Amino acid sequence: MQHILPGATALSILLAGAAWADEAQTVYRVIVADHAAPRLTVLDLSAPDTRWTFDVAGQAKPYALAGGRVVAAVQSNDDHVHFLSTGVTVQDHGDHADIAVADPALIGAPLTGPRPFHVVSHDGHSVINFDKGGYALMLKEDALAAGQIAPVEFRQSRAHHGFVTPFGGTILSTVASDAPVEGDAASTRLGLQAFAADGSAAGDLAPCTAIHGEAFSGAYLAAGCKEGVLTVTGSGAEPTYRMLPYPAEFPEATTGTLLGSTAMQVFLGNHGPDGLVVIDPVEAPHMRRIALPFRRVDFALDPAQPAHGYVLTEDGSLHRVDLLKAEIVASARVTEAYSMDGDWNDPRPRLAMAGDRIVMSDPRAGLLRVISAETLQELSTVALGGQPYTLTVVGGSGLNH
Ligand code: ZN
Ligand code: ZN
């Protein structure tokens, strides 16, 4: 018996060491841009007093790319896109996830070009549309996460406010009309079309007038149009397009912004300024409308509770939307009123999810509000000063080993 005891002691030391190294860690890192100052602020919700700030060229909108390893800070009015390594890597290992945490840092030199706007992350690529350049830049996300900025240009026949994405075996791009326009007027967007990498057409135009608001869920891409919502699925050179018309009983309005669920095949879109629409690309009814009591300021989907979405309305109320019932199931006042009258880019709150919490910027109050997704009650605030505006949250939980 005696010789077993030292062995057991060594084993328990080993186990204790392993337990320490295998510590579970949760990090939600917020990247928030100021409305007026050309600045990004980064902080962890668990230690909000430790902050990193990064100067950029203008008002930025942060997009999380490469599974949250990278954020693109798109400065549409200042023709710049800066890339930030978020420092947070969550990697799925099947039975568990690994998390690694380091300081955030800017990656390389920013991209510059005429009016960068929509950014799409799909099929391992991030694609930035340059609305006044008539091209999009495509970046491999693994390379981006490794700190390499090596964009490949995709040419469009007419510059427009659109998007480009790899999709299955092809590249989809919005297409704008060749008809001449007056002065600075935007050319009419006609729809979506498949192209080869060199920009030559690989399929017919799928009509979708004024196409806007692309999102992905499951096997589908969806975008809003004047006629309805266009869905795209399938692989290979010629995907399958289907127009879901707005139901006759809906009020006269269109969808221009969509969010795609990551956990079930469903989209949540706007329908006019004071409505939302739950979109099922497969099963009828394809569209169910939710009337809002006031106009929408911002909305978000809950990746942890896929049946839930949240919408902030201009009276300062936050509502939980049940996507299965297509109705508002809870509401709470979270800030003062922010009228939707005025410019679309006026400083108003934005929402992002961080696990079981909602992080809302409150530009007038100069802070972030951290709100329980379950109770819709405020848990804490993070005073930032300035006018905190657009934001994204990266991170999650994993083992640090
Ligand atoms: Zn692991
Ligand atoms: Zn847009």
PDB file of C-alpha atoms in Angstrom, residues 159-329:
ATOM      1  CA  ALA A 159     -21.104  51.772 -58.985  1.00  0.00           C
ATOM      2  CA  HIS A 160     -23.963  51.536 -56.471  1.00  0.00           C
ATOM      3  CA  HIS A 161     -24.909  51.020 -52.822  1.00  0.00           C
ATOM      4  CA  GLY A 162     -24.845  47.231 -52.909  1.00  0.00           C
ATOM      5  CA  PHE A 163     -23.132  44.086 -51.715  1.00  0.00           C
ATOM      6  CA  VAL A 164     -21.076  41.186 -53.009  1.00  0.00           C
ATOM      7  CA  THR A 165     -20.740  37.740 -51.448  1.00  0.00           C
ATOM      8  CA  PRO A 166     -19.318  34.347 -52.307  1.00  0.00           C
ATOM      9  CA  PHE A 167     -22.227  31.900 -52.307  1.00  0.00           C
ATOM     10  CA  GLY A 168     -21.719  28.177 -52.855  1.00  0.00           C
ATOM     11  CA  GLY A 169     -19.721  27.903 -56.057  1.00  0.00           C
ATOM     12  CA  THR A 170     -20.331  31.424 -57.313  1.00  0.00           C
ATOM     13  CA  ILE A 171     -20.129  35.127 -56.484  1.00  0.00           C
ATOM     14  CA  LEU A 172     -23.376  37.031 -56.057  1.00  0.00           C
ATOM     15  CA  SER A 173     -23.473  40.777 -56.605  1.00  0.00           C
ATOM     16  CA  THR A 174     -26.236  43.332 -56.595  1.00  0.00           C
ATOM     17  CA  VAL A 175     -26.681  45.005 -59.982  1.00  0.00           C
ATOM     18  CA  ALA A 176     -27.651  48.617 -60.665  1.00  0.00           C
ATOM     19  CA  SER A 177     -29.328  50.125 -63.715  1.00  0.00           C
ATOM     20  CA  ASP A 178     -27.185  51.590 -66.491  1.00  0.00           C
ATOM     21  CA  ALA A 179     -29.731  54.378 -67.026  1.00  0.00           C
ATOM     22  CA  PRO A 180     -28.211  57.869 -66.585  1.00  0.00           C
ATOM     23  CA  VAL A 181     -28.971  59.630 -63.286  1.00  0.00           C
ATOM     24  CA  GLU A 182     -29.176  63.322 -62.385  1.00  0.00           C
ATOM     25  CA  GLY A 183     -26.175  64.682 -60.492  1.00  0.00           C
ATOM     26  CA  ASP A 184     -25.401  62.755 -57.338  1.00  0.00           C
ATOM     27  CA  ALA A 185     -28.572  60.597 -57.458  1.00  0.00           C
ATOM     28  CA  ALA A 186     -28.070  56.896 -56.834  1.00  0.00           C
ATOM     29  CA  SER A 187     -28.674  54.488 -59.709  1.00  0.00           C
ATOM     30  CA  THR A 188     -31.647  52.150 -59.251  1.00  0.00           C
ATOM     31  CA  ARG A 189     -30.758  48.729 -57.930  1.00  0.00           C
ATOM     32  CA  LEU A 190     -32.315  46.022 -60.103  1.00  0.00           C
ATOM     33  CA  GLY A 191     -31.551  42.767 -58.327  1.00  0.00           C
ATOM     34  CA  LEU A 192     -29.005  40.058 -57.713  1.00  0.00           C
ATOM     35  CA  GLN A 193     -26.883  38.089 -60.186  1.00  0.00           C
ATOM     36  CA  ALA A 194     -24.242  35.337 -60.173  1.00  0.00           C
ATOM     37  CA  PHE A 195     -20.807  36.208 -61.561  1.00  0.00           C
ATOM     38  CA  ALA A 196     -17.452  34.561 -62.152  1.00  0.00           C
ATOM     39  CA  ALA A 197     -14.495  35.956 -60.215  1.00  0.00           C
ATOM     40  CA  ASP A 198     -13.498  38.105 -63.214  1.00  0.00           C
ATOM     41  CA  GLY A 199     -16.858  39.905 -63.103  1.00  0.00           C
ATOM     42  CA  SER A 200     -18.406  38.151 -66.133  1.00  0.00           C
ATOM     43  CA  ALA A 201     -22.032  37.066 -65.724  1.00  0.00           C
ATOM     44  CA  ALA A 202     -22.587  33.431 -64.718  1.00  0.00           C
ATOM     45  CA  GLY A 203     -26.391  33.573 -64.566  1.00  0.00           C
ATOM     46  CA  ASP A 204     -29.446  35.709 -65.198  1.00  0.00           C
ATOM     47  CA  LEU A 205     -30.451  38.699 -63.101  1.00  0.00           C
ATOM     48  CA  ALA A 206     -32.884  37.811 -60.314  1.00  0.00           C
ATOM     49  CA  PRO A 207     -35.136  40.892 -60.107  1.00  0.00           C
ATOM     50  CA  CYS A 208     -35.324  42.542 -56.669  1.00  0.00           C
ATOM     51  CA  THR A 209     -36.000  46.257 -57.066  1.00  0.00           C
ATOM     52  CA  ALA A 210     -34.012  48.456 -54.642  1.00  0.00           C
ATOM     53  CA  ILE A 211     -32.388  45.329 -53.134  1.00  0.00           C
ATOM     54  CA  HIS A 212     -31.049  46.057 -49.641  1.00  0.00           C
ATOM     55  CA  GLY A 213     -30.450  44.437 -46.253  1.00  0.00           C
ATOM     56  CA  GLU A 214     -28.720  41.138 -47.025  1.00  0.00           C
ATOM     57  CA  ALA A 215     -28.552  38.484 -44.297  1.00  0.00           C
ATOM     58  CA  PHE A 216     -27.783  34.769 -44.038  1.00  0.00           C
ATOM     59  CA  SER A 217     -29.517  31.991 -42.123  1.00  0.00           C
ATOM     60  CA  GLY A 218     -29.035  28.267 -42.574  1.00  0.00           C
ATOM     61  CA  ALA A 219     -28.764  27.514 -46.298  1.00  0.00           C
ATOM     62  CA  TYR A 220     -30.352  30.837 -47.295  1.00  0.00           C
ATOM     63  CA  LEU A 221     -29.446  34.370 -48.209  1.00  0.00           C
ATOM     64  CA  ALA A 222     -32.312  36.873 -48.058  1.00  0.00           C
ATOM     65  CA  ALA A 223     -32.610  40.524 -49.044  1.00  0.00           C
ATOM     66  CA  GLY A 224     -35.438  43.033 -49.112  1.00  0.00           C
ATOM     67  CA  CYS A 225     -36.943  44.385 -52.341  1.00  0.00           C
ATOM     68  CA  LYS A 226     -39.842  46.582 -53.423  1.00  0.00           C
ATOM     69  CA  GLU A 227     -41.762  43.442 -54.475  1.00  0.00           C
ATOM     70  CA  GLY A 228     -41.066  41.306 -51.432  1.00  0.00           C
ATOM     71  CA  VAL A 229     -38.130  39.436 -49.945  1.00  0.00           C
ATOM     72  CA  LEU A 230     -35.782  37.587 -52.296  1.00  0.00           C
ATOM     73  CA  THR A 231     -34.373  34.302 -50.985  1.00  0.00           C
ATOM     74  CA  VAL A 232     -31.407  32.470 -52.472  1.00  0.00           C
ATOM     75  CA  THR A 233     -30.251  28.935 -51.828  1.00  0.00           C
ATOM     76  CA  GLY A 234     -28.360  26.094 -53.505  1.00  0.00           C
ATOM     77  CA  SER A 235     -24.777  25.578 -54.514  1.00  0.00           C
ATOM     78  CA  GLY A 236     -23.009  25.617 -57.861  1.00  0.00           C
ATOM     79  CA  ALA A 237     -22.869  28.339 -60.491  1.00  0.00           C
ATOM     80  CA  GLU A 238     -26.639  29.018 -60.662  1.00  0.00           C
ATOM     81  CA  PRO A 239     -28.347  29.287 -57.280  1.00  0.00           C
ATOM     82  CA  THR A 240     -32.106  29.058 -56.796  1.00  0.00           C
ATOM     83  CA  TYR A 241     -33.910  32.374 -56.365  1.00  0.00           C
ATOM     84  CA  ARG A 242     -37.355  32.761 -54.945  1.00  0.00           C
ATOM     85  CA  MET A 243     -39.326  35.962 -54.434  1.00  0.00           C
ATOM     86  CA  LEU A 244     -41.574  35.914 -51.386  1.00  0.00           C
ATOM     87  CA  PRO A 245     -44.117  38.674 -52.080  1.00  0.00           C
ATOM     88  CA  TYR A 246     -45.449  40.817 -49.236  1.00  0.00           C
ATOM     89  CA  PRO A 247     -48.775  39.278 -48.197  1.00  0.00           C
ATOM     90  CA  ALA A 248     -51.869  41.181 -49.408  1.00  0.00           C
ATOM     91  CA  GLU A 249     -53.035  41.775 -45.837  1.00  0.00           C
ATOM     92  CA  PHE A 250     -49.790  43.602 -44.927  1.00  0.00           C
ATOM     93  CA  PRO A 251     -49.895  47.411 -44.889  1.00  0.00           C
ATOM     94  CA  GLU A 252     -48.073  49.155 -47.762  1.00  0.00           C
ATOM     95  CA  ALA A 253     -44.391  48.996 -46.745  1.00  0.00           C
ATOM     96  CA  THR A 254     -41.175  47.228 -47.635  1.00  0.00           C
ATOM     97  CA  THR A 255     -38.311  45.381 -45.964  1.00  0.00           C
ATOM     98  CA  GLY A 256     -34.850  46.932 -46.179  1.00  0.00           C
ATOM     99  CA  THR A 257     -32.969  45.472 -43.222  1.00  0.00           C
ATOM    100  CA  LEU A 258     -32.753  41.784 -42.293  1.00  0.00           C
ATOM    101  CA  LEU A 259     -31.075  39.753 -39.574  1.00  0.00           C
ATOM    102  CA  GLY A 260     -30.452  36.022 -39.992  1.00  0.00           C
ATOM    103  CA  SER A 261     -30.597  33.600 -37.078  1.00  0.00           C
ATOM    104  CA  THR A 262     -27.527  31.451 -36.553  1.00  0.00           C
ATOM    105  CA  ALA A 263     -29.379  28.690 -34.692  1.00  0.00           C
ATOM    106  CA  MET A 264     -32.549  28.212 -36.758  1.00  0.00           C
ATOM    107  CA  GLN A 265     -33.428  28.977 -40.347  1.00  0.00           C
ATOM    108  CA  VAL A 266     -35.348  32.218 -39.878  1.00  0.00           C
ATOM    109  CA  PHE A 267     -34.918  35.907 -40.609  1.00  0.00           C
ATOM    110  CA  LEU A 268     -36.179  38.942 -38.751  1.00  0.00           C
ATOM    111  CA  GLY A 269     -36.593  42.028 -40.901  1.00  0.00           C
ATOM    112  CA  ASN A 270     -38.139  45.429 -40.700  1.00  0.00           C
ATOM    113  CA  HIS A 271     -41.414  46.046 -42.515  1.00  0.00           C
ATOM    114  CA  GLY A 272     -41.706  49.780 -42.862  1.00  0.00           C
ATOM    115  CA  PRO A 273     -40.522  51.985 -39.983  1.00  0.00           C
ATOM    116  CA  ASP A 274     -42.979  50.587 -37.401  1.00  0.00           C
ATOM    117  CA  GLY A 275     -43.163  46.919 -38.225  1.00  0.00           C
ATOM    118  CA  LEU A 276     -41.064  43.775 -38.080  1.00  0.00           C
ATOM    119  CA  VAL A 277     -41.477  40.654 -40.163  1.00  0.00           C
ATOM    120  CA  VAL A 278     -40.532  37.078 -39.282  1.00  0.00           C
ATOM    121  CA  ILE A 279     -39.476  35.314 -42.462  1.00  0.00           C
ATOM    122  CA  ASP A 280     -39.421  31.543 -42.913  1.00  0.00           C
ATOM    123  CA  PRO A 281     -37.775  30.855 -46.292  1.00  0.00           C
ATOM    124  CA  VAL A 282     -39.161  27.279 -46.477  1.00  0.00           C
ATOM    125  CA  GLU A 283     -42.525  26.887 -44.733  1.00  0.00           C
ATOM    126  CA  ALA A 284     -45.680  28.922 -45.274  1.00  0.00           C
ATOM    127  CA  PRO A 285     -46.660  31.381 -44.000  1.00  0.00           C
ATOM    128  CA  HIS A 286     -43.345  32.817 -45.162  1.00  0.00           C
ATOM    129  CA  MET A 287     -43.980  36.217 -43.604  1.00  0.00           C
ATOM    130  CA  ARG A 288     -45.619  37.150 -40.340  1.00  0.00           C
ATOM    131  CA  ARG A 289     -45.774  40.827 -39.396  1.00  0.00           C
ATOM    132  CA  ILE A 290     -45.358  42.293 -35.924  1.00  0.00           C
ATOM    133  CA  ALA A 291     -46.735  45.816 -35.478  1.00  0.00           C
ATOM    134  CA  LEU A 292     -44.595  47.999 -33.217  1.00  0.00           C
ATOM    135  CA  PRO A 293     -46.098  50.668 -30.939  1.00  0.00           C
ATOM    136  CA  PHE A 294     -43.526  53.218 -32.198  1.00  0.00           C
ATOM    137  CA  ARG A 295     -40.930  53.423 -34.930  1.00  0.00           C
ATOM    138  CA  ARG A 296     -37.925  51.099 -34.676  1.00  0.00           C
ATOM    139  CA  VAL A 297     -34.539  52.473 -33.582  1.00  0.00           C
ATOM    140  CA  ASP A 298     -32.577  49.195 -33.746  1.00  0.00           C
ATOM    141  CA  PHE A 299     -33.118  45.466 -33.415  1.00  0.00           C
ATOM    142  CA  ALA A 300     -31.072  42.340 -32.715  1.00  0.00           C
ATOM    143  CA  LEU A 301     -31.379  38.556 -32.644  1.00  0.00           C
ATOM    144  CA  ASP A 302     -30.381  36.457 -29.631  1.00  0.00           C
ATOM    145  CA  PRO A 303     -27.888  33.753 -30.650  1.00  0.00           C
ATOM    146  CA  ALA A 304     -28.232  32.069 -27.235  1.00  0.00           C
ATOM    147  CA  GLN A 305     -32.068  32.032 -27.274  1.00  0.00           C
ATOM    148  CA  PRO A 306     -32.794  31.648 -30.988  1.00  0.00           C
ATOM    149  CA  ALA A 307     -36.537  32.153 -30.596  1.00  0.00           C
ATOM    150  CA  HIS A 308     -35.887  35.642 -29.205  1.00  0.00           C
ATOM    151  CA  GLY A 309     -35.188  38.982 -30.782  1.00  0.00           C
ATOM    152  CA  TYR A 310     -35.108  42.469 -29.278  1.00  0.00           C
ATOM    153  CA  VAL A 311     -36.222  45.776 -30.696  1.00  0.00           C
ATOM    154  CA  LEU A 312     -35.759  49.271 -29.307  1.00  0.00           C
ATOM    155  CA  THR A 313     -38.482  51.735 -30.280  1.00  0.00           C
ATOM    156  CA  GLU A 314     -38.219  55.522 -30.349  1.00  0.00           C
ATOM    157  CA  ASP A 315     -40.146  55.953 -27.079  1.00  0.00           C
ATOM    158  CA  GLY A 316     -37.128  54.385 -25.313  1.00  0.00           C
ATOM    159  CA  SER A 317     -38.729  50.958 -24.790  1.00  0.00           C
ATOM    160  CA  LEU A 318     -37.013  47.652 -25.400  1.00  0.00           C
ATOM    161  CA  HIS A 319     -39.267  44.790 -26.506  1.00  0.00           C
ATOM    162  CA  ARG A 320     -38.648  41.063 -26.628  1.00  0.00           C
ATOM    163  CA  VAL A 321     -39.992  39.484 -29.805  1.00  0.00           C
ATOM    164  CA  ASP A 322     -40.893  35.794 -29.890  1.00  0.00           C
ATOM    165  CA  LEU A 323     -40.047  34.603 -33.392  1.00  0.00           C
ATOM    166  CA  LEU A 324     -42.171  31.458 -33.068  1.00  0.00           C
ATOM    167  CA  LYS A 325     -45.299  33.386 -32.077  1.00  0.00           C
ATOM    168  CA  ALA A 326     -44.363  36.454 -34.157  1.00  0.00           C
ATOM    169  CA  GLU A 327     -45.363  38.797 -31.355  1.00  0.00           C
ATOM    170  CA  ILE A 328     -43.975  41.100 -28.698  1.00  0.00           C
ATOM    171  CA  VAL A 329     -43.924  39.173 -25.417  1.00  0.00           C
TER     172      VAL A 329
END
